[in-house]
JSON list of C-alpha atoms in Angstrom, two decimals:
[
{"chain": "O", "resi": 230, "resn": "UNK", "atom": "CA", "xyz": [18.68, 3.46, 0.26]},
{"chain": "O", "resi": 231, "resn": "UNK", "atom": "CA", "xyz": [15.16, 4.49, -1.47]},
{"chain": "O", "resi": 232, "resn": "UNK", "atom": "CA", "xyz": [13.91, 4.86, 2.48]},
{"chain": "O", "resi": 233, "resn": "UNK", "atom": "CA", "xyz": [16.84, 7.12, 3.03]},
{"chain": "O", "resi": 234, "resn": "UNK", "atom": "CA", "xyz": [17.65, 5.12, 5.77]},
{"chain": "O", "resi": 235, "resn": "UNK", "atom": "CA", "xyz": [20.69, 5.02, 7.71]},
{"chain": "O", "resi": 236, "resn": "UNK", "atom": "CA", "xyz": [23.28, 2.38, 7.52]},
{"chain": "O", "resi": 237, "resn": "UNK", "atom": "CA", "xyz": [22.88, 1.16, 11.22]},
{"chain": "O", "resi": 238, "resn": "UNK", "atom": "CA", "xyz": [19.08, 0.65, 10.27]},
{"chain": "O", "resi": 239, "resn": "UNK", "atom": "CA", "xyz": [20.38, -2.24, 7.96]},
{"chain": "O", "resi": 240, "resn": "UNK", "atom": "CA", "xyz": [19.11, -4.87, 10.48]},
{"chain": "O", "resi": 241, "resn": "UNK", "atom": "CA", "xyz": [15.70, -3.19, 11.26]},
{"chain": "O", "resi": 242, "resn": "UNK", "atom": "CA", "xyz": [15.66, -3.30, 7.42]},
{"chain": "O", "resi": 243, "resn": "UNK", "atom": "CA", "xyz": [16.39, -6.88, 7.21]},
{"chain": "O", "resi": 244, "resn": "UNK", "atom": "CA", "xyz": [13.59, -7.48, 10.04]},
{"chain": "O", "resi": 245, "resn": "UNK", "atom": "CA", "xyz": [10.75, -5.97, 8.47]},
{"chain": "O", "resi": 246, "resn": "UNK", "atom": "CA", "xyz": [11.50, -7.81, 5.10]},
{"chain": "O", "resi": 247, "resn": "UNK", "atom": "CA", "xyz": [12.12, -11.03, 7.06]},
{"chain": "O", "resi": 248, "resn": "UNK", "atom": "CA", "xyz": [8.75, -10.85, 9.26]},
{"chain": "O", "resi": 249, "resn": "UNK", "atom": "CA", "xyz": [7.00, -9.72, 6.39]},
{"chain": "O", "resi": 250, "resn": "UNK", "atom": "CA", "xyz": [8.41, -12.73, 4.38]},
{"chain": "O", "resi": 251, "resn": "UNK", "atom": "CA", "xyz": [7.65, -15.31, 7.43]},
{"chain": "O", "resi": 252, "resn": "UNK", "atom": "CA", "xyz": [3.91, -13.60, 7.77]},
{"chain": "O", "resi": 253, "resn": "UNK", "atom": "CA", "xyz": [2.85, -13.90, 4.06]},
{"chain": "O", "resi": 254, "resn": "UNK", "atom": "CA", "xyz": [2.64, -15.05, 0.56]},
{"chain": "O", "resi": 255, "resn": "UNK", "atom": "CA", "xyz": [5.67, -13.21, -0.11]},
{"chain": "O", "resi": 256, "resn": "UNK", "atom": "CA", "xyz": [9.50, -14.57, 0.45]},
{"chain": "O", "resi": 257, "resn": "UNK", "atom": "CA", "xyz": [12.12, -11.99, 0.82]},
{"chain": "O", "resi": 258, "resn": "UNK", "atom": "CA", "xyz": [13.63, -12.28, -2.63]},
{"chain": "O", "resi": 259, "resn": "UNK", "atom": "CA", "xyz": [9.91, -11.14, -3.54]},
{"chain": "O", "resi": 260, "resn": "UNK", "atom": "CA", "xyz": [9.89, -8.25, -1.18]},
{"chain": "O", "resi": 261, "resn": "UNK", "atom": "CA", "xyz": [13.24, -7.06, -2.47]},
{"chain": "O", "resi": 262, "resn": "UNK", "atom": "CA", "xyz": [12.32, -6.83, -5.94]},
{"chain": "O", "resi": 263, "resn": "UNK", "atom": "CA", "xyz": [8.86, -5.12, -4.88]},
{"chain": "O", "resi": 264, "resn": "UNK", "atom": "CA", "xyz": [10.53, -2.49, -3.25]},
{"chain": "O", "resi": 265, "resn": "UNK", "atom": "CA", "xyz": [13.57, -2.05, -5.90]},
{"chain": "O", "resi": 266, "resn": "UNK", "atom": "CA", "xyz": [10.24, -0.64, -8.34]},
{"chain": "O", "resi": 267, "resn": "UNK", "atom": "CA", "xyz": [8.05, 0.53, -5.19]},
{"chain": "O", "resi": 268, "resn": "UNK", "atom": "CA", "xyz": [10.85, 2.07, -2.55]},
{"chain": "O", "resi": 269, "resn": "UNK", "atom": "CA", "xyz": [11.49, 5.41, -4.32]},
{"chain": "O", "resi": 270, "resn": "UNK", "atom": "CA", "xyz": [7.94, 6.16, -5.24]},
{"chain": "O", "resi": 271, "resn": "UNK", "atom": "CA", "xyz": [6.83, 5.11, -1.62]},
{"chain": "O", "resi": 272, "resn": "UNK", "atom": "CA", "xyz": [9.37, 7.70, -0.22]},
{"chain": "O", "resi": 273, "resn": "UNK", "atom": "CA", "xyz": [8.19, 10.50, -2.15]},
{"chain": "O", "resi": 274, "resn": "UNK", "atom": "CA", "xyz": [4.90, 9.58, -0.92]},
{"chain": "O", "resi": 275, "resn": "UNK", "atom": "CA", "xyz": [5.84, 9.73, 2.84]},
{"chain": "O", "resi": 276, "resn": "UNK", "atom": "CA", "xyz": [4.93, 6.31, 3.23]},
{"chain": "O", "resi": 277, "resn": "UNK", "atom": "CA", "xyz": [7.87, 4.38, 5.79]},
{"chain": "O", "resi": 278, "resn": "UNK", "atom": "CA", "xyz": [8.94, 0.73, 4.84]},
{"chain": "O", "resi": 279, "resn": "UNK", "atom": "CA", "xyz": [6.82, -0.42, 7.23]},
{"chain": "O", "resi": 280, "resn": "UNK", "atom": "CA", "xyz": [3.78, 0.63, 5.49]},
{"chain": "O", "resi": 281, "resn": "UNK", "atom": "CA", "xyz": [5.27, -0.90, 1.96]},
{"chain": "O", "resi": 282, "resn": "UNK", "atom": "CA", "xyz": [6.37, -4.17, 3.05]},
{"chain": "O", "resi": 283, "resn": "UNK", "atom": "CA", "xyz": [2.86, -4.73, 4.46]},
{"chain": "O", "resi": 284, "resn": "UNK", "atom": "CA", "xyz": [1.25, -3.72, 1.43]},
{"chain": "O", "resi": 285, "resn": "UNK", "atom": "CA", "xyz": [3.12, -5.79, -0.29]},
{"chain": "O", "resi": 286, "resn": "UNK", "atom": "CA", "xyz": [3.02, -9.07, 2.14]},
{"chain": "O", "resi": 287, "resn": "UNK", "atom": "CA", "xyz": [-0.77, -8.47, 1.32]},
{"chain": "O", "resi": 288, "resn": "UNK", "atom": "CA", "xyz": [-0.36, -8.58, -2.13]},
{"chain": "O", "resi": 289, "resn": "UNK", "atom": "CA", "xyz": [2.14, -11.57, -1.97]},
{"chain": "O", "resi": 290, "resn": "UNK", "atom": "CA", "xyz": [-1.38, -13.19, -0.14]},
{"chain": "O", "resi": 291, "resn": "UNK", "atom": "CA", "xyz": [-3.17, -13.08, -3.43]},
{"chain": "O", "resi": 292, "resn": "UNK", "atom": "CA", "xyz": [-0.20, -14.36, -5.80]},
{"chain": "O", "resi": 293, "resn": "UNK", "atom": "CA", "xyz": [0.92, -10.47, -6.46]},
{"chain": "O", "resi": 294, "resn": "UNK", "atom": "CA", "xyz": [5.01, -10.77, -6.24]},
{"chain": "O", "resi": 295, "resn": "UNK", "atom": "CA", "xyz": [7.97, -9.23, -7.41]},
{"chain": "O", "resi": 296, "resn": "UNK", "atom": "CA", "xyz": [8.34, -6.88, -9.93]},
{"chain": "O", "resi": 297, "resn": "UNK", "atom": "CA", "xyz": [4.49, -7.16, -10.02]},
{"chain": "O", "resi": 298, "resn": "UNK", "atom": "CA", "xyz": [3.74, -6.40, -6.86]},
{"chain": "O", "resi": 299, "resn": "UNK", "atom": "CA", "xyz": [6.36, -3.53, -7.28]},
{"chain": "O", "resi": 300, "resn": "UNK", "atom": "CA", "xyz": [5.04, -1.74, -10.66]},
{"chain": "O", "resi": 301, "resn": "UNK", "atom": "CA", "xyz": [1.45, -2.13, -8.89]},
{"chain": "O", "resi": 302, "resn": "UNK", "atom": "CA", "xyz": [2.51, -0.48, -5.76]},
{"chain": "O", "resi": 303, "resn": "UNK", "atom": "CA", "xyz": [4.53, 2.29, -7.59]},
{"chain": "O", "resi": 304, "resn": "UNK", "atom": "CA", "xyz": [1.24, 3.21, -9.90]},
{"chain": "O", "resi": 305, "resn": "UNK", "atom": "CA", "xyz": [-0.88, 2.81, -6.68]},
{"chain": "O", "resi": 306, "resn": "UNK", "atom": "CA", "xyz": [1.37, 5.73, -5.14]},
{"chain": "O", "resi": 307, "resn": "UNK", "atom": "CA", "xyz": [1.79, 7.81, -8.08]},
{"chain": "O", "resi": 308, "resn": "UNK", "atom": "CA", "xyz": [-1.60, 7.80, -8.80]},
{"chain": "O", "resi": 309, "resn": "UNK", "atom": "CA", "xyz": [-2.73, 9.03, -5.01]},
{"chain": "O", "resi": 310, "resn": "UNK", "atom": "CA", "xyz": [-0.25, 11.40, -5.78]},
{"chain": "O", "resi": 311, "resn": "UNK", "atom": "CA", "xyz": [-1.02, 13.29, -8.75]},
{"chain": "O", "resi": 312, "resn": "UNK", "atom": "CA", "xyz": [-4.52, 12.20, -9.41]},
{"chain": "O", "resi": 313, "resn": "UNK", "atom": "CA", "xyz": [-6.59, 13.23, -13.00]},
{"chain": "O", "resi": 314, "resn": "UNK", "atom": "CA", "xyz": [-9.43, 15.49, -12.76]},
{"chain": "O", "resi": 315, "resn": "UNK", "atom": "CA", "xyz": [-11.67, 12.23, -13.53]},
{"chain": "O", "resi": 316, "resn": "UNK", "atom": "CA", "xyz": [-10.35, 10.58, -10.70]},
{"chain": "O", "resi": 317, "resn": "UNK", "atom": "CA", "xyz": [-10.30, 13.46, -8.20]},
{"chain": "O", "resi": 318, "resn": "UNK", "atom": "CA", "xyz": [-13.78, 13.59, -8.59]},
{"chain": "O", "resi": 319, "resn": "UNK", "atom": "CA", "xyz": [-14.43, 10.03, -7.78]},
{"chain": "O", "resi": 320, "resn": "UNK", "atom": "CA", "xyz": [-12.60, 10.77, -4.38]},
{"chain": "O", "resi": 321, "resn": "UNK", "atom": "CA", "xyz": [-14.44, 13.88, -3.73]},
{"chain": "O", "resi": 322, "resn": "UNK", "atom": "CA", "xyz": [-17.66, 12.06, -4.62]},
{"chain": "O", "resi": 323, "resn": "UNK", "atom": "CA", "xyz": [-16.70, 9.07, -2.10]},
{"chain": "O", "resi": 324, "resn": "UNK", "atom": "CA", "xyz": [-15.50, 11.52, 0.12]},
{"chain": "O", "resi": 325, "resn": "UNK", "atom": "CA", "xyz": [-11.83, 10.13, 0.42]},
{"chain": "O", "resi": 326, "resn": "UNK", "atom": "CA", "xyz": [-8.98, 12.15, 2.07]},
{"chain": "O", "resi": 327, "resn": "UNK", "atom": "CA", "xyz": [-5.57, 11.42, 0.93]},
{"chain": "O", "resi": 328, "resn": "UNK", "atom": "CA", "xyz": [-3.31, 13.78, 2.54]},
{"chain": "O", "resi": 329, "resn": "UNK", "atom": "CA", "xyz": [-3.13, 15.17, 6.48]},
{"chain": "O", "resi": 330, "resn": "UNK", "atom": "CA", "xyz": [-4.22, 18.65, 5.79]},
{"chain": "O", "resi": 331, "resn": "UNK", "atom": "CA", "xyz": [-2.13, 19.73, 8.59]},
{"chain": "O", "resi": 332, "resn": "UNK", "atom": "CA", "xyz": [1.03, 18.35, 7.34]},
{"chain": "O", "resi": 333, "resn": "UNK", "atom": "CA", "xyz": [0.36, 18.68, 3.73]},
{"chain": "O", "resi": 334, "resn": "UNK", "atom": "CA", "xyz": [1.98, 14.61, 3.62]},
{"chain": "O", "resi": 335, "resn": "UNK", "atom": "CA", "xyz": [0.31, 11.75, 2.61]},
{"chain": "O", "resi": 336, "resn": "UNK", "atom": "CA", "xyz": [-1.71, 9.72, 4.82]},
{"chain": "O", "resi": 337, "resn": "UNK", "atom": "CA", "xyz": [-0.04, 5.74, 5.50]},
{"chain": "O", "resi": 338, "resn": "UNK", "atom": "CA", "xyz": [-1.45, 3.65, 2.50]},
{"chain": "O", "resi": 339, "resn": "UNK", "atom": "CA", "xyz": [-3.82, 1.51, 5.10]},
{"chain": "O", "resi": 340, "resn": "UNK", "atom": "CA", "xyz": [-5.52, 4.65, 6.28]},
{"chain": "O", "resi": 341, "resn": "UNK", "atom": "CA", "xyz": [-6.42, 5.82, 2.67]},
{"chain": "O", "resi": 342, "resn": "UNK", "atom": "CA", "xyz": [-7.43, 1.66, 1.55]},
{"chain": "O", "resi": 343, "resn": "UNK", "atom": "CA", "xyz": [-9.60, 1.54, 5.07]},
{"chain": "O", "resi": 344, "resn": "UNK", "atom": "CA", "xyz": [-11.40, 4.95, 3.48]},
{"chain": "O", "resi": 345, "resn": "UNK", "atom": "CA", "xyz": [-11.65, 3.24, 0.52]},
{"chain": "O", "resi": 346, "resn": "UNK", "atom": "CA", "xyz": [-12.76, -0.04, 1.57]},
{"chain": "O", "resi": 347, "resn": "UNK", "atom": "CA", "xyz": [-15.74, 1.78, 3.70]},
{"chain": "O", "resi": 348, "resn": "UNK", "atom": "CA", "xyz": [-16.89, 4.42, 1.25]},
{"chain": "O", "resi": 349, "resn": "UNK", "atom": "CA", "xyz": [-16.78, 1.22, -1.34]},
{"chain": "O", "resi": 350, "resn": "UNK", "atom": "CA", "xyz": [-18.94, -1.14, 0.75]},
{"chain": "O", "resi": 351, "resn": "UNK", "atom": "CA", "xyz": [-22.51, -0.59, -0.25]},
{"chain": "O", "resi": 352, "resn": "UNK", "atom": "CA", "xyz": [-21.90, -0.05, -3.78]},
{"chain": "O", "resi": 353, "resn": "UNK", "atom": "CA", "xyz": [-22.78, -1.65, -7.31]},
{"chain": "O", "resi": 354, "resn": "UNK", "atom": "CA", "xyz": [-20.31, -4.35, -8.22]},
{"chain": "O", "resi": 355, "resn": "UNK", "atom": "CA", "xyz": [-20.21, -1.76, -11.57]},
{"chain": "O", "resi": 356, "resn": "UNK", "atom": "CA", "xyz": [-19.62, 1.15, -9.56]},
{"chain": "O", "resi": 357, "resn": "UNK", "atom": "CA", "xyz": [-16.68, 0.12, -7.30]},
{"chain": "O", "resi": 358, "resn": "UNK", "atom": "CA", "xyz": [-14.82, -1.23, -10.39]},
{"chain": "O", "resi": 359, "resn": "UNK", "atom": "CA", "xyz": [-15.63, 1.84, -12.09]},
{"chain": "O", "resi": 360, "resn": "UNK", "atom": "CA", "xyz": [-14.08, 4.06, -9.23]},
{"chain": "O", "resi": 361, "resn": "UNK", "atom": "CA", "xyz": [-11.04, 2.08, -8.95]},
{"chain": "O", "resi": 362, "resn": "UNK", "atom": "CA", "xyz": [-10.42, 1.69, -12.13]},
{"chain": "O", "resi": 363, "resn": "UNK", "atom": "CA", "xyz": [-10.49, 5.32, -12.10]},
{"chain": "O", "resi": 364, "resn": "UNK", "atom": "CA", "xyz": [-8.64, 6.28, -9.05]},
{"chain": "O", "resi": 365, "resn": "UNK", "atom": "CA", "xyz": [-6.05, 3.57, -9.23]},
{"chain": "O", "resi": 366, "resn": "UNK", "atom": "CA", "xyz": [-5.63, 2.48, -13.85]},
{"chain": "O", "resi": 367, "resn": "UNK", "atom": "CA", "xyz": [-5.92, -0.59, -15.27]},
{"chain": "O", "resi": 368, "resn": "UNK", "atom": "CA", "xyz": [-1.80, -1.30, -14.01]},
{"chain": "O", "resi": 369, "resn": "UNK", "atom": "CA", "xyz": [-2.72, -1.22, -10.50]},
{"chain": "O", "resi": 370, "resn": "UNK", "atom": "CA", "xyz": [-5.94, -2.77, -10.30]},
{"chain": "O", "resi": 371, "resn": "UNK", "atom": "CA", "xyz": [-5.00, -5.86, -9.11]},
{"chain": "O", "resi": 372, "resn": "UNK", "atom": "CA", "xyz": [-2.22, -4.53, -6.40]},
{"chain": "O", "resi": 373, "resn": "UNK", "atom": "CA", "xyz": [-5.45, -2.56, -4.80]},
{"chain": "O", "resi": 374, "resn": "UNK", "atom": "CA", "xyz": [-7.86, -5.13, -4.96]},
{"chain": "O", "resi": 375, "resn": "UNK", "atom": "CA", "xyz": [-5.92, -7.25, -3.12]},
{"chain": "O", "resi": 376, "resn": "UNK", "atom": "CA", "xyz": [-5.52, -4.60, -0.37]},
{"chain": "O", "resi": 377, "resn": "UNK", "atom": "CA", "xyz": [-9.00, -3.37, -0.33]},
{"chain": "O", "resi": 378, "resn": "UNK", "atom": "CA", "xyz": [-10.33, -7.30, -0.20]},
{"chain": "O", "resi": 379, "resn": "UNK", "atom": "CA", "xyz": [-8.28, -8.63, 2.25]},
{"chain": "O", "resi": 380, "resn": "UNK", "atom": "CA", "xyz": [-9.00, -10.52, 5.01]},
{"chain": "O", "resi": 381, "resn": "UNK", "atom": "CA", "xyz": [-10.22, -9.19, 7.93]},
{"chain": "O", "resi": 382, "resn": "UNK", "atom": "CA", "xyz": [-8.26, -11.89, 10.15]},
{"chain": "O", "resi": 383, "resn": "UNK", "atom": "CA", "xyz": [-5.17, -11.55, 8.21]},
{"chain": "O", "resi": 384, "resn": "UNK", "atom": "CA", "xyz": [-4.55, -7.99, 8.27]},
{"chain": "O", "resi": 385, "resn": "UNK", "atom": "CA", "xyz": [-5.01, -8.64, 12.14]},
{"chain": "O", "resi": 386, "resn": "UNK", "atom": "CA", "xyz": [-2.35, -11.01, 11.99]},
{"chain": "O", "resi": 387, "resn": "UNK", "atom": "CA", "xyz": [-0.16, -8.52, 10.29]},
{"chain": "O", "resi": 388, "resn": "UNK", "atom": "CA", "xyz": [-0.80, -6.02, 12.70]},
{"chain": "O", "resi": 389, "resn": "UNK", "atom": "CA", "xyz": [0.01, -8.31, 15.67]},
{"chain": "O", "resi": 390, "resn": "UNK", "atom": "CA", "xyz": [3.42, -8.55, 14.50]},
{"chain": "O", "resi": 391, "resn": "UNK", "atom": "CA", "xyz": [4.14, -5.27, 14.05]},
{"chain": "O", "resi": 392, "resn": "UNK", "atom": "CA", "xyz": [3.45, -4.32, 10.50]},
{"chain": "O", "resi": 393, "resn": "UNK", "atom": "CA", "xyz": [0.83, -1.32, 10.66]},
{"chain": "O", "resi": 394, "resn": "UNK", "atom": "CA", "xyz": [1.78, -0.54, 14.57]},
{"chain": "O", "resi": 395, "resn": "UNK", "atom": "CA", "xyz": [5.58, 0.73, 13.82]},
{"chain": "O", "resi": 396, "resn": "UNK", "atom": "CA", "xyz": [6.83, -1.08, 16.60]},
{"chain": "O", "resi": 397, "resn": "UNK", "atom": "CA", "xyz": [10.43, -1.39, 17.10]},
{"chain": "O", "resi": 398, "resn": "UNK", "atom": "CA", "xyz": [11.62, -4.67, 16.38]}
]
């Protein structure tokens, strides 16, 4: 209901949860109560369930579940959305778009950890933890770490079944 999804979407619903369960880390139960904190913030954020339940699969990768997983999620939105002055100026330093200027919406979550994960590469140990810690607060740390430092080969493997690509199940 967060999604504002139609009722006949109830089984694409179900499918996404259920591949995302069978493709990570993360059972359903834990995708469930992820999205029961994340779903409404991830809405507001124009980001589909898609996008959320592989976030999320990748955080179930590292041991990030449930409400967890959720709460981290949620802050990792909200803060995107309405950054601090401090941590607006991190992104303009690192040169890091959020939002499709021509829509005015925010950009899918893997688009804005793929800037993230480039601009990052390169730096001080000290200076990416600074800038995350300063985009993202201490709550959501570990949620966007676990994004930003996945695995290469996994997020492939994700992506193969459908998680980043949208396709209809």
């Amino acid at each position: 209901r967060a999604f504002q999804l139609e009722g006949a979407k109830a089984s694409h619903v179900s499918d996404v949860l259920t591949k995302a369960s069978l493709n990570s880390g993360a059972s359903f139960t834990d995708l469930g109560q992820s999205l029961k904190y994340a779903a409404p913030v991830a809405k507001l954020a124009s980001q589909s369930l898609e996008e959320v339940a592989n976030a999320l699969a990748l955080m179930g990768n590292a041991g990030i579940k449930q409400s967890i997983a959720g709460t981290a999620m949620r802050t990792i939105l909200t803060r995107l959305t309405k950054t601090s002055n401090e941590a607006r100026s991190v992104m303009l330093a690192l040169g890091i778009t959020v939002s499709d200027i021509a829509t005015g919406k925010m950009l899918p979550l893997h688009k804005i950890v793929e800037q993230l994960k480039t601009k990052l590469s390169g730096l001080t140990d000290e200076t990416k933890n600074y800038a995350i810690a300063t985009i993202f607060g201490k709550q959501a740390l570990s949620g966007i770490s676990a994004l930003i430092n996945r695995s290469e080969e996994h997020t492939s493997e994700l992506q193969s079944h459908s998680f980043i690509s949208y396709a209809v199940f």
